[in-house]
Coordinates of C-alpha atoms in Angstrom, one line a residue:
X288 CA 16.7 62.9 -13.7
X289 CA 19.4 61.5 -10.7
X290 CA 17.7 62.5 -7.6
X291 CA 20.2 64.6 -5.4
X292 CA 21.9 63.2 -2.6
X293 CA 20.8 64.1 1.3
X294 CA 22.6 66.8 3.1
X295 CA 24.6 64.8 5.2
X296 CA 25.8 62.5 1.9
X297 CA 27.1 65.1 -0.4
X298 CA 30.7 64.8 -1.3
X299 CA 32.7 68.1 -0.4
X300 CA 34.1 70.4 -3.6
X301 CA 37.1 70.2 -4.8
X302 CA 38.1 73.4 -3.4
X303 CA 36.8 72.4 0.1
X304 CA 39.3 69.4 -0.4
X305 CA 42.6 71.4 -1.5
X306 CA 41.9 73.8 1.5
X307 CA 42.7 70.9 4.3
X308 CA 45.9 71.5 6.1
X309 CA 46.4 68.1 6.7
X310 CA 46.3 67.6 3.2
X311 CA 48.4 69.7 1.5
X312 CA 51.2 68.9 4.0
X313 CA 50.9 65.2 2.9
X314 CA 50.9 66.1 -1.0
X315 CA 54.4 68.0 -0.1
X316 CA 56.1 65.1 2.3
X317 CA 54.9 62.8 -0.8
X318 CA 56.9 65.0 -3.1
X319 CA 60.2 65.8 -1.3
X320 CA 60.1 62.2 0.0
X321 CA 60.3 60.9 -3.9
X322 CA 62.5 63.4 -4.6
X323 CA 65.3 61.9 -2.4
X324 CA 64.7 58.9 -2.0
X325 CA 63.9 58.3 -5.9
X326 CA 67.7 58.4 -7.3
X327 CA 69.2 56.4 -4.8
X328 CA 68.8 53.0 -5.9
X329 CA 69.9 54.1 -9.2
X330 CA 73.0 55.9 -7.5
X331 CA 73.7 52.3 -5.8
X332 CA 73.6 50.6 -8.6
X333 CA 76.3 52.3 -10.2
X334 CA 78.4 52.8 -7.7
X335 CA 78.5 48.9 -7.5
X336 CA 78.7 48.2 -11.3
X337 CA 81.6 50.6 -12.2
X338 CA 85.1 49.3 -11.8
X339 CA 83.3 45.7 -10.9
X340 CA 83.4 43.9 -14.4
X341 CA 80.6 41.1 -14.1
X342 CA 80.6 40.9 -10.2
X343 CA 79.7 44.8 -10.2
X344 CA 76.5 44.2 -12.4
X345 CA 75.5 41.3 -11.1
X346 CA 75.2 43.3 -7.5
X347 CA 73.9 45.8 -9.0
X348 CA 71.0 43.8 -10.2
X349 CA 70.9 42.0 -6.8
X350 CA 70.3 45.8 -5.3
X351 CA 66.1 45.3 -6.5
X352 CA 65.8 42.3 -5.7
X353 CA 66.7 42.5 -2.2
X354 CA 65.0 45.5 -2.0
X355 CA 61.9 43.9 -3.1
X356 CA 62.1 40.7 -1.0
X357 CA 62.0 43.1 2.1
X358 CA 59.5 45.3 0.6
X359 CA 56.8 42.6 1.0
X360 CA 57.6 42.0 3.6
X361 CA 57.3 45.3 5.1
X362 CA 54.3 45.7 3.5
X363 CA 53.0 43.0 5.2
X364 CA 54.4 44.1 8.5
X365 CA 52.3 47.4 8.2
X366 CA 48.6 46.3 6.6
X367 CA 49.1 43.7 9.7
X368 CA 49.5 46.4 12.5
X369 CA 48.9 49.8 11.3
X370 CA 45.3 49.8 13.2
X371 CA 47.1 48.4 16.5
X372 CA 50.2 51.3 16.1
X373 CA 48.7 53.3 14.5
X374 CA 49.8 55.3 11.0
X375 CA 52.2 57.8 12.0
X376 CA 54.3 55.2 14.0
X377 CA 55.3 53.1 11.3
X378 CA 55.4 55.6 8.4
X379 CA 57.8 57.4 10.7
X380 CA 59.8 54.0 11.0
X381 CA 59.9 54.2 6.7
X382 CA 60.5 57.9 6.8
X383 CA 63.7 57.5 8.6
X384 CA 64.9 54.5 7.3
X385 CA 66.2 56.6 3.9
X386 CA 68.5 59.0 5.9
X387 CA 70.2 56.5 7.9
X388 CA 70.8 54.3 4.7
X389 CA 71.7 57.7 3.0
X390 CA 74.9 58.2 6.1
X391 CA 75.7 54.2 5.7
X392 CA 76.2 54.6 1.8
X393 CA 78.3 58.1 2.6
X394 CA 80.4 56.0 5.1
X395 CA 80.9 53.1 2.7
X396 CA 81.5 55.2 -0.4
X397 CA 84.1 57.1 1.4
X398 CA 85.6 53.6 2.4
X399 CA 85.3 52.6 -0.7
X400 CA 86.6 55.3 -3.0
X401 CA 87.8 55.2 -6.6
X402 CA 88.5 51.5 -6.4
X403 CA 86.7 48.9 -7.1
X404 CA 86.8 47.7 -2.9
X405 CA 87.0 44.3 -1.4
X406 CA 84.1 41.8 -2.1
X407 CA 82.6 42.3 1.6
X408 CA 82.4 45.8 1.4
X409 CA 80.1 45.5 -2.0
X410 CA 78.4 42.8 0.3
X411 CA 77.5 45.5 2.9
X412 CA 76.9 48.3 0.5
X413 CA 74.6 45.8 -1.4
X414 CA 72.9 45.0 2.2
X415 CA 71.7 48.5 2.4
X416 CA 69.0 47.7 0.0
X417 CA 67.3 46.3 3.2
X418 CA 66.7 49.9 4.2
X419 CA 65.2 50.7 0.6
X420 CA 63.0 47.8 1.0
X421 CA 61.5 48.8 4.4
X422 CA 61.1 52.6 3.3
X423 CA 59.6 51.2 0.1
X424 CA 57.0 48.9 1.7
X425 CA 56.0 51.0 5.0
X426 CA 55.6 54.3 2.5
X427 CA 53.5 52.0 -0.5
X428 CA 51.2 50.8 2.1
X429 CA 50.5 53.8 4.7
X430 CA 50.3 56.5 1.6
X431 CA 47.2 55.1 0.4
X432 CA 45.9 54.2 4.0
X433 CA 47.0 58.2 5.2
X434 CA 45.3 58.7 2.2
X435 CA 42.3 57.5 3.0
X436 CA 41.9 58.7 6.7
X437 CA 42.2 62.1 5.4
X438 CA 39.6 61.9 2.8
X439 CA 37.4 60.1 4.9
X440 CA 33.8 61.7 4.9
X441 CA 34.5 63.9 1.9
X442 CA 33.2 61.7 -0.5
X443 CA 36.9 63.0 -2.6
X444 CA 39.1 60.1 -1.8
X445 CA 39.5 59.5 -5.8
X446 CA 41.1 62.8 -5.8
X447 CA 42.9 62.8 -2.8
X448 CA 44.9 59.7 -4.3
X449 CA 45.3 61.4 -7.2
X450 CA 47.0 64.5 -5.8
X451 CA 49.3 61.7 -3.6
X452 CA 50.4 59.9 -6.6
X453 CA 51.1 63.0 -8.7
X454 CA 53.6 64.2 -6.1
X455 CA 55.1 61.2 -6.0
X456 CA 55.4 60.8 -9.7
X457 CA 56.7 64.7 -10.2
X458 CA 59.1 64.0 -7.0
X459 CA 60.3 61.2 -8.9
X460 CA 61.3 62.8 -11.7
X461 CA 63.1 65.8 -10.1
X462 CA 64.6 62.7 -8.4
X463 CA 66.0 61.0 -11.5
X464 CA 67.7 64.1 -13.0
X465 CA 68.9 65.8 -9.5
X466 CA 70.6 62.8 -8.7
X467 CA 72.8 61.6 -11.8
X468 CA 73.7 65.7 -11.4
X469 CA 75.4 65.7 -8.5
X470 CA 76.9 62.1 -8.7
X471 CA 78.1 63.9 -12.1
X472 CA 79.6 66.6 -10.4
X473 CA 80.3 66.3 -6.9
X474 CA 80.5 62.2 -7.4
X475 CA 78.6 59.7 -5.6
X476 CA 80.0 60.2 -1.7
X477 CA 78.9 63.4 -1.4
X478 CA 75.8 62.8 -3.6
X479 CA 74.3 60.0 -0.8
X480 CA 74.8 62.7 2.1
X481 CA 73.0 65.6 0.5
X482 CA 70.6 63.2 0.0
X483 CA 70.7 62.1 3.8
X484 CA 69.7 65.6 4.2
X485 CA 67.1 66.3 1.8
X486 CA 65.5 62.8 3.1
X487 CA 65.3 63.7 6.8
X488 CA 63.0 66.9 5.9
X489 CA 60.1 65.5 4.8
X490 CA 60.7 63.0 7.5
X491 CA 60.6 65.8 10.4
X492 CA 57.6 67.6 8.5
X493 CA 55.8 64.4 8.9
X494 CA 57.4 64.1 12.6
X495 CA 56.4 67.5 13.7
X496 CA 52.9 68.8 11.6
X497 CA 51.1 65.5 10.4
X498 CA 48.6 64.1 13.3
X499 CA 47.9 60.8 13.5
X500 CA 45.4 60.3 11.0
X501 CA 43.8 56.7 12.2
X502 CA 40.3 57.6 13.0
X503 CA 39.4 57.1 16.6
X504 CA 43.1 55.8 17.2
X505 CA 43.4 56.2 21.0
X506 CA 39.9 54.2 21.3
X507 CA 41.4 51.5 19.3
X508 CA 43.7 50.6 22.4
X509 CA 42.4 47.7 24.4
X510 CA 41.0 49.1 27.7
X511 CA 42.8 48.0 31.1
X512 CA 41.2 45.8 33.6
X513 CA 39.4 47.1 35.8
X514 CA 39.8 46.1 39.2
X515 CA 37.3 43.3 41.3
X516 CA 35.7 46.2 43.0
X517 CA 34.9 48.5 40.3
X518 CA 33.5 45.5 38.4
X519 CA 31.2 44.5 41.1
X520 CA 30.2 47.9 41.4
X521 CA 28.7 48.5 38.2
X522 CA 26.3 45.2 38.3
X523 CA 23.1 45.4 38.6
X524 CA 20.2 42.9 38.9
X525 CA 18.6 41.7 36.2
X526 CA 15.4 42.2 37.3
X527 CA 14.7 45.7 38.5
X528 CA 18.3 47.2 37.8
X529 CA 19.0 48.1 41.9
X530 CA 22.2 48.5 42.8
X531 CA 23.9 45.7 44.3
X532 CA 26.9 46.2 46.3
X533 CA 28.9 42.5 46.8
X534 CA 30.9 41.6 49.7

């Protein structure tokens, strides 16, 4: 038989793991994130292909593949200095990124309107794909590195991720039908700003209840120097250890 673990090694329960503030408030930014942020490349997309013959689709296919050339990027950008800045810095940066492209699609749109527009104005609603490409990145990376801070020394990360990604996926979803229903009925202008608002709550939940989750983060920065004085007063000699006092 499996010899049971030491005290100090046992994983925590299940229920011990669903309890955890910190937690559950991540499984619900996870899930309102996706469901606003989900529909709006789709939302894009057809805003840019309707009325634009074979110049509308080809932008419209452009939209993901801008939005993935700057999504590697930002990926990058955050496994690269998400110890230094910590988590909640730059997944604040990715939070907020979807509202503000969510007011610069509203503004556009309403430029826009029912016409097809002029070929810079697609240009600049195409270049808000940048936006989706940072949000994409910062939130890819830092979920699963969030993820892992919290579960850290539960022995539960497994199901931690799991919980994550379910949100996401179910926020998705919601995402894909909420969104073709208001373009459907309200049309896609005021579609992108009730979206800007739906966007900025899980942003401000984040903003205002998550902590930063990066263990030991404020021991992470480098120390400042210490002055001549207090350096020569902390030497000692290396034989019996006396206190030395330079002048």
């Amino acid at each position: 038989s499996t010899r049971p673990p030491p005290d100090g090694l046992r994983a925590d329960t299940p229920m011990q793991v669903l309890r955890d503030p910190t937690l559950l408030t991540f499984v619900l930014i996870c899930f309102l994130f996706h469901t606003a942020n989900g529909t709006i490349l789709p939302l894009v997309m057809q805003s840019l292909a309707l009325g634009g013959g074979r110049s509308g689709i080809l932008l419209s296919g452009m939209c993901i593949i801008v939005a993935q050339i700057f999504m590697v990027m930002s990926a990058k950008i955050c496994g690269t200095y998400s110890d230094k800045y910590g988590r909640k810095t730059l997944f604040l940066i990715g939070f907020f990124s979807v509202p503000i492209r969510c007011f610069i699609l509203y503004t556009l749109t309403k430029v826009k309107g029912d016409d097809e527009g002029s070929d810079l104005l697609q240009f600049i609603i195409l270049s808000t794909q940048i936006l989706d490409g940072v949000g994409a990145g910062i939130f890819g990376t830092m979920y699963v590195l969030v993820t892992s801070d919290i579960s850290g020394g539960t022995g539960r990360f497994s199901l931690t991720l799991g919980l994550t990604t379910a949100a996401m996926s179910i926020g998705g979803t919601v995402s894909g039908y909420l969104g073709q229903k208001l373009a459907a009925d309200l049309g896609y202008n005021q579609s992108f700003i009730i979206l800007a608002f739906m966007s900025a709550v899980p942003a401000f939940i984040y903003l205002l209840f998550m902590p930063e989750t990066l263990p030991n983060f404020s021991n992470n920065k480098e120390p400042e120097m210490q002055s001549i004085q207090e350096e020569n007063n902390t030497k000692t000699t290396p034989a019996g250890g006396a206190y030395v006092e330079l002048t």
